[in-house]
mmCIF file of C-alpha atoms in Angstrom:
data_model
loop_
_atom_site.group_PDB
_atom_site.id
_atom_site.type_symbol
_atom_site.label_atom_id
_atom_site.label_comp_id
_atom_site.label_asym_id
_atom_site.label_seq_id
_atom_site.Cartn_x
_atom_site.Cartn_y
_atom_site.Cartn_z
ATOM 1 C CA UNK A 1 0.000 0.000 0.000
ATOM 2 C CA UNK A 2 1.248 3.483 -0.880
ATOM 3 C CA UNK A 3 -0.661 6.723 -0.362
ATOM 4 C CA UNK A 4 0.164 10.395 -0.733
ATOM 5 C CA UNK A 5 -0.020 12.677 2.286
ATOM 6 C CA UNK A 6 0.401 16.315 3.209
ATOM 7 C CA UNK A 7 3.708 18.095 2.804
ATOM 8 C CA UNK A 8 4.699 15.917 -0.156
ATOM 9 C CA UNK A 9 4.962 12.841 2.085
ATOM 10 C CA UNK A 10 4.098 9.320 0.974
ATOM 11 C CA UNK A 11 3.044 6.434 3.212
ATOM 12 C CA UNK A 12 3.480 2.739 2.545
ATOM 13 C CA UNK A 13 3.495 -0.598 4.347
ATOM 14 C CA UNK A 14 6.474 -2.944 4.202
ATOM 15 C CA UNK A 15 5.290 -6.551 4.314
ATOM 16 C CA UNK A 16 8.378 -8.218 2.853
ATOM 17 C CA UNK A 17 11.147 -9.568 5.087
ATOM 18 C CA UNK A 18 13.929 -8.858 2.590
ATOM 19 C CA UNK A 19 12.694 -5.321 1.990
ATOM 20 C CA UNK A 20 12.696 -4.710 5.740
ATOM 21 C CA UNK A 21 16.340 -5.792 5.803
ATOM 22 C CA UNK A 22 17.207 -3.393 2.980
ATOM 23 C CA UNK A 23 15.813 -0.468 4.990
ATOM 24 C CA UNK A 24 18.838 -0.524 7.324
ATOM 25 C CA UNK A 25 20.607 2.619 6.113
ATOM 26 C CA UNK A 26 17.514 4.831 5.817
ATOM 27 C CA UNK A 27 16.115 3.456 9.085
ATOM 28 C CA UNK A 28 19.379 4.192 10.888
ATOM 29 C CA UNK A 29 19.362 7.755 9.514
ATOM 30 C CA UNK A 30 15.799 8.300 10.797
ATOM 31 C CA UNK A 31 16.697 6.689 14.141
ATOM 32 C CA UNK A 32 19.474 9.272 14.567
ATOM 33 C CA UNK A 33 16.976 12.106 13.944
ATOM 34 C CA UNK A 34 14.465 10.856 16.549
ATOM 35 C CA UNK A 35 15.651 12.147 19.919
ATOM 36 C CA UNK A 36 13.303 9.932 21.959
ATOM 37 C CA UNK A 37 14.403 6.651 20.353
ATOM 38 C CA UNK A 38 15.962 3.907 22.456
ATOM 39 C CA UNK A 39 18.189 1.077 21.163
ATOM 40 C CA UNK A 40 15.098 -1.141 21.025
ATOM 41 C CA UNK A 41 14.009 0.954 18.005
ATOM 42 C CA UNK A 42 17.292 0.480 16.136
ATOM 43 C CA UNK A 43 17.140 -1.436 12.871
ATOM 44 C CA UNK A 44 19.737 -3.901 14.138
ATOM 45 C CA UNK A 45 17.544 -4.871 17.110
ATOM 46 C CA UNK A 46 14.185 -4.946 15.322
ATOM 47 C CA UNK A 47 15.273 -6.732 12.151
ATOM 48 C CA UNK A 48 17.223 -9.331 14.113
ATOM 49 C CA UNK A 49 14.193 -9.874 16.356
ATOM 50 C CA UNK A 50 12.009 -10.387 13.305
ATOM 51 C CA UNK A 51 14.421 -12.957 11.856
ATOM 52 C CA UNK A 52 14.332 -14.932 15.125
ATOM 53 C CA UNK A 53 10.729 -14.432 16.231
ATOM 54 C CA UNK A 54 8.676 -13.175 13.280
ATOM 55 C CA UNK A 55 5.899 -15.116 11.561
ATOM 56 C CA UNK A 56 5.632 -15.400 7.779
ATOM 57 C CA UNK A 57 3.086 -12.998 6.346
ATOM 58 C CA UNK A 58 2.601 -11.000 9.576
ATOM 59 C CA UNK A 59 5.009 -8.085 8.925
ATOM 60 C CA UNK A 60 3.343 -4.641 8.733
ATOM 61 C CA UNK A 61 5.996 -1.924 8.997
ATOM 62 C CA UNK A 62 4.360 1.448 8.316
ATOM 63 C CA UNK A 63 6.691 3.933 6.594
ATOM 64 C CA UNK A 64 6.386 7.629 5.712
ATOM 65 C CA UNK A 65 8.815 9.020 3.140
ATOM 66 C CA UNK A 66 9.711 12.253 1.443
ATOM 67 C CA UNK A 67 9.647 12.393 -2.355
ATOM 68 C CA UNK A 68 13.370 11.516 -2.418
ATOM 69 C CA UNK A 69 12.716 8.312 -0.476
ATOM 70 C CA UNK A 70 14.099 9.567 2.859
ATOM 71 C CA UNK A 71 12.176 8.199 5.836
ATOM 72 C CA UNK A 72 10.557 10.721 8.189
ATOM 73 C CA UNK A 73 8.453 8.265 10.223
ATOM 74 C CA UNK A 74 8.236 4.536 10.839
ATOM 75 C CA UNK A 75 6.103 2.239 12.966
ATOM 76 C CA UNK A 76 7.506 -1.317 13.288
ATOM 77 C CA UNK A 77 4.346 -3.418 13.515
ATOM 78 C CA UNK A 78 3.065 -6.893 12.793
ATOM 79 C CA UNK A 79 -0.288 -8.604 12.753
ATOM 80 C CA UNK A 80 -0.945 -10.294 16.087
ATOM 81 C CA UNK A 81 -1.862 -13.960 16.347
ATOM 82 C CA UNK A 82 -5.536 -14.821 16.334
ATOM 83 C CA UNK A 83 -8.596 -14.092 14.212
ATOM 84 C CA UNK A 84 -9.066 -10.462 15.265
ATOM 85 C CA UNK A 85 -7.476 -7.620 13.246
ATOM 86 C CA UNK A 86 -4.876 -6.376 15.731
ATOM 87 C CA UNK A 87 -1.491 -4.816 14.953
ATOM 88 C CA UNK A 88 1.150 -4.886 17.651
ATOM 89 C CA UNK A 89 4.809 -3.902 17.940
ATOM 90 C CA UNK A 90 7.860 -5.797 16.812
ATOM 91 C CA UNK A 91 10.178 -6.780 19.643
ATOM 92 C CA UNK A 92 7.847 -8.896 21.742
ATOM 93 C CA UNK A 93 8.449 -9.764 25.372
ATOM 94 C CA UNK A 94 12.242 -9.385 25.171
ATOM 95 C CA UNK A 95 11.955 -5.658 24.361
ATOM 96 C CA UNK A 96 11.648 -3.238 27.283
ATOM 97 C CA UNK A 97 10.588 -0.098 25.381
ATOM 98 C CA UNK A 98 8.325 0.127 22.331
ATOM 99 C CA UNK A 99 8.023 3.219 20.160
ATOM 100 C CA UNK A 100 7.606 4.632 16.674
ATOM 101 C CA UNK A 101 10.231 6.806 14.984
ATOM 102 C CA UNK A 102 9.543 10.434 14.040
ATOM 103 C CA UNK A 103 11.965 12.835 12.376
ATOM 104 C CA UNK A 104 12.389 15.712 14.846
ATOM 105 C CA UNK A 105 12.923 18.150 11.959
ATOM 106 C CA UNK A 106 9.698 17.235 10.102
ATOM 107 C CA UNK A 107 6.516 18.571 11.761
ATOM 108 C CA UNK A 108 4.346 16.883 9.133
ATOM 109 C CA UNK A 109 5.642 13.459 10.159
ATOM 110 C CA UNK A 110 3.219 13.128 13.091
ATOM 111 C CA UNK A 111 -0.072 13.653 11.195
ATOM 112 C CA UNK A 112 1.276 11.684 8.239
ATOM 113 C CA UNK A 113 2.119 8.669 10.429
ATOM 114 C CA UNK A 114 -1.183 8.935 12.310
ATOM 115 C CA UNK A 115 -3.072 8.875 9.029
ATOM 116 C CA UNK A 116 -1.028 5.974 7.696
ATOM 117 C CA UNK A 117 -1.642 3.993 10.884
ATOM 118 C CA UNK A 118 -5.380 4.651 10.669
ATOM 119 C CA UNK A 119 -5.405 3.247 7.140
ATOM 120 C CA UNK A 120 -3.224 0.287 8.147
ATOM 121 C CA UNK A 121 -5.499 -0.622 11.051
ATOM 122 C CA UNK A 122 -8.669 -0.345 8.930
ATOM 123 C CA UNK A 123 -11.306 -2.091 11.038
ATOM 124 C CA UNK A 124 -8.874 -3.218 13.697
ATOM 125 C CA UNK A 125 -6.813 -2.074 16.666
ATOM 126 C CA UNK A 126 -3.209 -0.946 17.056
ATOM 127 C CA UNK A 127 -1.919 -2.106 20.433
ATOM 128 C CA UNK A 128 1.467 -0.715 21.530
ATOM 129 C CA UNK A 129 2.935 -2.238 24.695
ATOM 130 C CA UNK A 130 5.716 -0.853 26.913
ATOM 131 C CA UNK A 131 5.693 2.745 25.665
ATOM 132 C CA UNK A 132 8.090 4.865 27.682
ATOM 133 C CA UNK A 133 6.830 8.273 28.947
ATOM 134 C CA UNK A 134 7.849 10.969 26.475
ATOM 135 C CA UNK A 135 8.059 8.500 23.595
ATOM 136 C CA UNK A 136 7.313 9.550 20.032
ATOM 137 C CA UNK A 137 4.228 7.302 20.078
ATOM 138 C CA UNK A 138 2.622 9.730 22.541
ATOM 139 C CA UNK A 139 2.631 12.399 19.824
ATOM 140 C CA UNK A 140 0.753 10.084 17.476
ATOM 141 C CA UNK A 141 -1.631 9.196 20.303
ATOM 142 C CA UNK A 142 -2.248 12.916 20.856
ATOM 143 C CA UNK A 143 -3.191 13.424 17.188
ATOM 144 C CA UNK A 144 -5.414 10.359 16.952
ATOM 145 C CA UNK A 145 -8.980 11.262 15.947
ATOM 146 C CA UNK A 146 -10.591 7.887 16.614
ATOM 147 C CA UNK A 147 -11.139 5.836 19.784
ATOM 148 C CA UNK A 148 -8.076 5.395 21.943
ATOM 149 C CA UNK A 149 -7.107 4.096 25.371
ATOM 150 C CA UNK A 150 -4.072 4.594 27.574
ATOM 151 C CA UNK A 151 -3.410 1.812 30.081
ATOM 152 C CA UNK A 152 -0.690 1.125 32.618
ATOM 153 C CA UNK A 153 2.035 -1.329 31.659
ATOM 154 C CA UNK A 154 5.269 -2.476 33.327
ATOM 155 C CA UNK A 155 7.098 -0.444 35.940
ATOM 156 C CA UNK A 156 10.699 0.609 35.352
ATOM 157 C CA UNK A 157 13.201 1.932 37.872
ATOM 158 C CA UNK A 158 15.660 4.705 37.024
ATOM 159 C CA UNK A 159 18.580 6.445 38.667
ATOM 160 C CA UNK A 160 20.316 9.668 37.701
ATOM 161 C CA UNK A 161 23.491 9.062 35.711
ATOM 162 C CA UNK A 162 25.962 10.156 38.380
ATOM 163 C CA UNK A 163 29.140 8.568 39.819
ATOM 164 C CA UNK A 164 28.864 5.922 42.514
ATOM 165 C CA UNK A 165 29.762 8.341 45.313
ATOM 166 C CA UNK A 166 26.708 10.426 44.419
ATOM 167 C CA UNK A 167 24.467 7.348 44.280
ATOM 168 C CA UNK A 168 25.628 6.403 47.782
ATOM 169 C CA UNK A 169 24.257 9.706 49.056
ATOM 170 C CA UNK A 170 20.750 8.542 48.092
ATOM 171 C CA UNK A 171 20.703 5.748 50.670
ATOM 172 C CA UNK A 172 20.930 5.777 54.487
ATOM 173 C CA UNK A 173 24.434 6.183 55.856
ATOM 174 C CA UNK A 174 24.514 2.708 57.427
ATOM 175 C CA UNK A 175 23.662 1.075 54.108
ATOM 176 C CA UNK A 176 26.146 3.304 52.315
ATOM 177 C CA UNK A 177 28.889 2.122 54.664
ATOM 178 C CA UNK A 178 28.061 -1.506 53.892
ATOM 179 C CA UNK A 179 28.169 -0.791 50.167
ATOM 180 C CA UNK A 180 31.573 0.907 50.526
ATOM 181 C CA UNK A 181 32.823 -2.186 52.338
ATOM 182 C CA UNK A 182 31.601 -4.349 49.433
ATOM 183 C CA UNK A 183 33.367 -2.067 46.964
ATOM 184 C CA UNK A 184 36.610 -2.277 48.933
ATOM 185 C CA UNK A 185 36.318 -6.064 48.849
ATOM 186 C CA UNK A 186 35.881 -5.944 45.069
ATOM 187 C CA UNK A 187 38.984 -3.792 44.732
ATOM 188 C CA UNK A 188 40.967 -6.089 47.011
ATOM 189 C CA UNK A 189 40.043 -9.111 44.903
ATOM 190 C CA UNK A 190 41.459 -7.381 41.851
ATOM 191 C CA UNK A 191 38.515 -7.876 39.471
ATOM 192 C CA UNK A 192 39.351 -6.205 36.158
ATOM 193 C CA UNK A 193 36.742 -4.645 33.856
ATOM 194 C CA UNK A 194 37.119 -4.628 30.097
ATOM 195 C CA UNK A 195 34.723 -3.343 27.416
ATOM 196 C CA UNK A 196 34.933 -5.668 24.405
ATOM 197 C CA UNK A 197 35.293 -4.529 20.797
ATOM 198 C CA UNK A 198 32.839 -5.266 18.005
ATOM 199 C CA UNK A 199 34.768 -8.222 16.622
ATOM 200 C CA UNK A 200 34.931 -9.755 20.098
ATOM 201 C CA UNK A 201 31.174 -9.499 20.678
ATOM 202 C CA UNK A 202 30.096 -12.968 19.395
ATOM 203 C CA UNK A 203 32.462 -14.859 21.698
ATOM 204 C CA UNK A 204 31.707 -12.500 24.602
ATOM 205 C CA UNK A 205 27.949 -13.062 24.210
ATOM 206 C CA UNK A 206 28.473 -16.831 24.273
ATOM 207 C CA UNK A 207 30.351 -16.453 27.553
ATOM 208 C CA UNK A 208 27.676 -14.116 28.930
ATOM 209 C CA UNK A 209 24.851 -16.559 28.191
ATOM 210 C CA UNK A 210 26.852 -19.456 29.615
ATOM 211 C CA UNK A 211 27.527 -17.491 32.804
ATOM 212 C CA UNK A 212 23.867 -16.487 33.018
ATOM 213 C CA UNK A 213 22.821 -20.136 32.944
ATOM 214 C CA UNK A 214 25.445 -21.041 35.535
ATOM 215 C CA UNK A 215 24.280 -18.195 37.745
ATOM 216 C CA UNK A 216 20.698 -19.484 37.755
ATOM 217 C CA UNK A 217 21.378 -23.218 37.623
ATOM 218 C CA UNK A 218 18.930 -24.968 39.905
ATOM 219 C CA UNK A 219 17.125 -21.709 40.698
ATOM 220 C CA UNK A 220 14.782 -21.336 37.723
ATOM 221 C CA UNK A 221 16.447 -19.505 34.843
ATOM 222 C CA UNK A 222 14.096 -17.759 32.417
ATOM 223 C CA UNK A 223 13.538 -20.345 29.705
ATOM 224 C CA UNK A 224 13.962 -17.901 26.831
ATOM 225 C CA UNK A 225 17.515 -17.125 27.937
ATOM 226 C CA UNK A 226 18.488 -20.688 27.094
ATOM 227 C CA UNK A 227 16.866 -20.793 23.653
ATOM 228 C CA UNK A 228 18.783 -20.876 20.397
ATOM 229 C CA UNK A 229 16.615 -18.158 18.869
ATOM 230 C CA UNK A 230 17.456 -15.741 21.667
ATOM 231 C CA UNK A 231 21.187 -16.455 21.362
ATOM 232 C CA UNK A 232 20.992 -16.013 17.585
ATOM 233 C CA UNK A 233 19.076 -12.755 17.974
ATOM 234 C CA UNK A 234 21.714 -11.314 20.298
ATOM 235 C CA UNK A 235 24.540 -12.518 18.047
ATOM 236 C CA UNK A 236 23.021 -10.724 15.038
ATOM 237 C CA UNK A 237 21.880 -7.561 16.787
ATOM 238 C CA UNK A 238 24.518 -6.691 19.355
ATOM 239 C CA UNK A 239 27.682 -6.518 17.263
ATOM 240 C CA UNK A 240 26.393 -3.737 14.934
ATOM 241 C CA UNK A 241 24.894 -2.007 17.982
ATOM 242 C CA UNK A 242 28.265 -2.079 19.744
ATOM 243 C CA UNK A 243 30.015 -0.777 16.646
ATOM 244 C CA UNK A 244 27.678 2.225 16.366
ATOM 245 C CA UNK A 245 27.504 2.972 20.108
ATOM 246 C CA UNK A 246 24.023 1.599 20.862
ATOM 247 C CA UNK A 247 25.318 -1.188 23.110
ATOM 248 C CA UNK A 248 28.268 -2.102 25.314
ATOM 249 C CA UNK A 249 29.464 -5.542 26.422
ATOM 250 C CA UNK A 250 31.732 -5.608 29.478
ATOM 251 C CA UNK A 251 33.624 -8.566 30.869
ATOM 252 C CA UNK A 252 34.872 -8.849 34.438
ATOM 253 C CA UNK A 253 37.965 -10.984 34.992
ATOM 254 C CA UNK A 254 39.442 -12.510 38.117
ATOM 255 C CA UNK A 255 42.938 -13.965 37.843
ATOM 256 C CA UNK A 256 42.556 -13.909 34.063
ATOM 257 C CA UNK A 257 39.235 -15.784 33.975
ATOM 258 C CA UNK A 258 35.944 -14.176 32.899
ATOM 259 C CA UNK A 259 33.720 -14.401 35.973
ATOM 260 C CA UNK A 260 30.968 -11.988 34.907
ATOM 261 C CA UNK A 261 29.700 -10.285 31.766
ATOM 262 C CA UNK A 262 27.190 -7.520 31.175
ATOM 263 C CA UNK A 263 25.188 -6.239 28.193
ATOM 264 C CA UNK A 264 24.061 -2.615 28.434
ATOM 265 C CA UNK A 265 21.972 -0.853 25.771
ATOM 266 C CA UNK A 266 22.504 2.877 25.263
ATOM 267 C CA UNK A 267 20.755 5.838 23.679
ATOM 268 C CA UNK A 268 21.761 9.524 23.844
ATOM 269 C CA UNK A 269 19.512 9.998 26.886
ATOM 270 C CA UNK A 270 19.899 6.784 28.868
ATOM 271 C CA UNK A 271 21.787 3.565 29.404
ATOM 272 C CA UNK A 272 19.980 0.423 30.512
ATOM 273 C CA UNK A 273 21.443 -2.792 31.898
ATOM 274 C CA UNK A 274 19.783 -5.508 29.794
ATOM 275 C CA UNK A 275 21.333 -8.866 30.693
ATOM 276 C CA UNK A 276 24.245 -10.182 32.726
ATOM 277 C CA UNK A 277 25.776 -13.434 33.840
ATOM 278 C CA UNK A 278 27.999 -14.225 36.816
ATOM 279 C CA UNK A 279 30.010 -17.289 37.781
ATOM 280 C CA UNK A 280 28.771 -18.886 41.050
ATOM 281 C CA UNK A 281 32.363 -18.587 42.300
ATOM 282 C CA UNK A 282 31.598 -14.920 42.971
ATOM 283 C CA UNK A 283 28.667 -15.831 45.178
ATOM 284 C CA UNK A 284 30.890 -18.277 47.027
ATOM 285 C CA UNK A 285 33.328 -15.434 47.638
ATOM 286 C CA UNK A 286 30.430 -13.249 48.835
ATOM 287 C CA UNK A 287 30.902 -10.765 45.989
ATOM 288 C CA UNK A 288 27.903 -8.447 45.534
ATOM 289 C CA UNK A 289 27.560 -8.705 41.750
ATOM 290 C CA UNK A 290 24.711 -6.173 41.541
ATOM 291 C CA UNK A 291 26.842 -3.542 43.279
ATOM 292 C CA UNK A 292 29.790 -4.331 41.017
ATOM 293 C CA UNK A 293 27.655 -3.862 37.906
ATOM 294 C CA UNK A 294 26.011 -0.708 39.224
ATOM 295 C CA UNK A 295 29.363 0.935 39.954
ATOM 296 C CA UNK A 296 30.565 0.142 36.456
ATOM 297 C CA UNK A 297 27.328 1.345 34.869
ATOM 298 C CA UNK A 298 27.243 4.533 36.899
ATOM 299 C CA UNK A 299 30.831 5.382 35.984
ATOM 300 C CA UNK A 300 30.405 4.690 32.282
ATOM 301 C CA UNK A 301 27.003 6.368 31.968
ATOM 302 C CA UNK A 302 27.928 9.537 33.852
ATOM 303 C CA UNK A 303 31.190 9.870 31.918
ATOM 304 C CA UNK A 304 29.305 9.630 28.614
ATOM 305 C CA UNK A 305 27.032 12.579 29.457
ATOM 306 C CA UNK A 306 23.791 10.572 29.526
ATOM 307 C CA UNK A 307 21.142 11.694 31.989
ATOM 308 C CA UNK A 308 19.597 8.396 33.099
ATOM 309 C CA UNK A 309 20.786 5.007 34.305
ATOM 310 C CA UNK A 310 17.793 2.745 33.719
ATOM 311 C CA UNK A 311 17.265 -0.564 35.479
ATOM 312 C CA UNK A 312 14.651 -1.307 32.803
ATOM 313 C CA UNK A 313 11.509 -3.267 33.667
ATOM 314 C CA UNK A 314 10.920 -4.824 37.049
ATOM 315 C CA UNK A 315 10.845 -3.632 40.645
ATOM 316 C CA UNK A 316 13.015 -6.296 42.261
ATOM 317 C CA UNK A 317 14.054 -5.521 45.856
ATOM 318 C CA UNK A 318 17.763 -5.243 45.040
ATOM 319 C CA UNK A 319 16.947 -2.335 42.724
ATOM 320 C CA UNK A 320 14.893 -0.587 45.403
ATOM 321 C CA UNK A 321 17.919 -0.343 47.702
ATOM 322 C CA UNK A 322 19.109 2.654 45.676
ATOM 323 C CA UNK A 323 15.866 4.618 46.014
ATOM 324 C CA UNK A 324 15.305 4.901 42.284
ATOM 325 C CA UNK A 325 12.480 6.760 40.598
ATOM 326 C CA UNK A 326 9.570 4.578 39.486
ATOM 327 C CA UNK A 327 8.679 5.251 35.848
ATOM 328 C CA UNK A 328 5.588 3.438 34.501
ATOM 329 C CA UNK A 329 5.493 2.292 30.911
ATOM 330 C CA UNK A 330 2.212 2.718 29.063
ATOM 331 C CA UNK A 331 0.040 0.662 26.770
ATOM 332 C CA UNK A 332 -1.471 2.723 23.955
ATOM 333 C CA UNK A 333 -4.446 1.391 22.005
ATOM 334 C CA UNK A 334 -5.755 3.066 18.851
ATOM 335 C CA UNK A 335 -8.585 2.196 16.480
ATOM 336 C CA UNK A 336 -10.883 3.590 13.841
ATOM 337 C CA UNK A 337 -14.442 4.451 14.858
ATOM 338 C CA UNK A 338 -15.787 1.269 13.323
ATOM 339 C CA UNK A 339 -13.509 -0.823 15.511
ATOM 340 C CA UNK A 340 -14.356 0.901 18.798
ATOM 341 C CA UNK A 341 -16.081 -2.197 20.270
ATOM 342 C CA UNK A 342 -12.968 -4.275 19.622
ATOM 343 C CA UNK A 343 -10.792 -1.643 21.307
ATOM 344 C CA UNK A 344 -13.019 -1.473 24.415
ATOM 345 C CA UNK A 345 -13.131 -5.285 24.555
ATOM 346 C CA UNK A 346 -9.345 -5.609 24.310
ATOM 347 C CA UNK A 347 -8.742 -2.819 26.829
ATOM 348 C CA UNK A 348 -11.250 -4.316 29.249
ATOM 349 C CA UNK A 349 -9.591 -7.711 29.013
ATOM 350 C CA UNK A 350 -6.187 -6.123 29.667
ATOM 351 C CA UNK A 351 -7.533 -4.310 32.743
ATOM 352 C CA UNK A 352 -9.044 -7.528 34.041
ATOM 353 C CA UNK A 353 -5.797 -9.459 33.630
ATOM 354 C CA UNK A 354 -3.852 -6.792 35.494
ATOM 355 C CA UNK A 355 -6.414 -6.836 38.288
ATOM 356 C CA UNK A 356 -6.217 -10.615 38.637
ATOM 357 C CA UNK A 357 -2.418 -10.530 38.617
ATOM 358 C CA UNK A 358 -2.423 -7.848 41.328
ATOM 359 C CA UNK A 359 -4.790 -9.892 43.498
ATOM 360 C CA UNK A 360 -2.638 -12.997 43.059
ATOM 361 C CA UNK A 361 0.473 -11.093 44.132
ATOM 362 C CA UNK A 362 -1.289 -9.655 47.164
ATOM 363 C CA UNK A 363 -2.602 -13.081 48.233
ATOM 364 C CA UNK A 364 0.843 -14.608 47.804
ATOM 365 C CA UNK A 365 2.443 -11.836 49.848
ATOM 366 C CA UNK A 366 -0.128 -12.136 52.655
ATOM 367 C CA UNK A 367 0.315 -15.915 52.660
ATOM 368 C CA UNK A 368 4.069 -15.626 52.982
ATOM 369 C CA UNK A 369 3.779 -13.056 55.753
ATOM 370 C CA UNK A 370 1.228 -15.068 57.745
ATOM 371 C CA UNK A 371 3.161 -18.280 57.197
ATOM 372 C CA UNK A 372 6.356 -16.670 58.413
ATOM 373 C CA UNK A 373 4.746 -15.354 61.573
ATOM 374 C CA UNK A 374 2.909 -18.621 62.179
ATOM 375 C CA UNK A 375 6.229 -20.452 62.135
ATOM 376 C CA UNK A 376 7.589 -18.243 64.876
ATOM 377 C CA UNK A 377 10.207 -16.602 62.659
ATOM 378 C CA UNK A 378 10.391 -13.357 60.772
ATOM 379 C CA UNK A 379 7.986 -12.912 57.861
ATOM 380 C CA UNK A 380 9.681 -13.653 54.571
ATOM 381 C CA UNK A 381 9.899 -10.629 52.342
ATOM 382 C CA UNK A 382 7.328 -10.627 49.570
ATOM 383 C CA UNK A 383 6.971 -8.295 46.623
ATOM 384 C CA UNK A 384 3.511 -6.790 46.980
ATOM 385 C CA UNK A 385 4.046 -3.905 44.565
ATOM 386 C CA UNK A 386 4.726 -3.692 40.846
ATOM 387 C CA UNK A 387 3.895 -6.039 37.984
ATOM 388 C CA UNK A 388 5.453 -9.464 37.707
ATOM 389 C CA UNK A 389 8.329 -9.845 35.252
ATOM 390 C CA UNK A 390 7.058 -10.467 31.749
ATOM 391 C CA UNK A 391 7.190 -14.098 30.740
ATOM 392 C CA UNK A 392 10.226 -14.835 28.678
ATOM 393 C CA UNK A 393 11.671 -11.359 29.137
ATOM 394 C CA UNK A 394 15.429 -11.430 29.557
ATOM 395 C CA UNK A 395 15.719 -8.383 31.728
ATOM 396 C CA UNK A 396 18.206 -8.344 34.569
ATOM 397 C CA UNK A 397 17.750 -10.946 37.251
ATOM 398 C CA UNK A 398 19.451 -11.180 40.558
#
């Protein structure tokens, strides 16, 4: 489909896998002109995800071009499974932030993309999960003339991108002293940090995934982390991302052996720790791996001039120690007027699922607390707040 729009812009839908691959250069140029983009909107990430996880015939990437072919807007979408006409984002459960791309220098890009999306949806719904506050998709949502809904999605935790000494000032002095003692222990052990180069990325990712499995052996590793398709996705996506500055892989060595590895994704505004692995030998030596990674991330992120150190999705207790800011992702639903009943039905079902999940968490927490007191000991710490980690999502675990 190709249609003309205002300002000499032309909209089309890319349905062909090979054509999507050939968009790399123009997509990367648009990505650089969209100030709100995160690495999850890079062509390297999205195309690699599609190769690993996409379904034949489901691709629906909406594009807006100038007359010379330059992209000014893009929405990476696909048709969702099932009989209902629903378009959802590329990236799936392993992607922490969803968004569209809009050229900051082209004011006509927003209405042009909104119109193209309305035509693409026809009698269906566009359902965008995990939209970060301030994302470009909010501008399209604001211009939408048909039915729309904004729902809550996953919670993310964020810290300011400042050196470790400044982060320590955010926590009580007693805790800060304990953290300083952990850092001194790390220094005494002589753990070296090294950021790997692009050509070293494939081997480093293999070590990272192996360490991640070792770290969680016998404790319930996320199944997707062990899958071939996830490993292949990272192998394809991360090297070009490292080479252009959208990602960083760091290895931590003890006596010459790699004992931990970390993958951090980076945009001009933020850096987010995506996945790490640690050898159980560190736990045996009582090394606080989370503190080690946070110090490294804080140093690298603050030195690069970025404003935010994101812990991405999830509100795990170890993240809360640093008194981060809670930033809720959003779920944006859009439809034409003829598809309003489908939108309300889908939104209502989403609200109901969140309500049931919240009740289940609260019951589990109360049960643990009562059980702990009934046994005469201290109540075990539950996690009554925040959504559960998304199934199959390889965010950080600790």
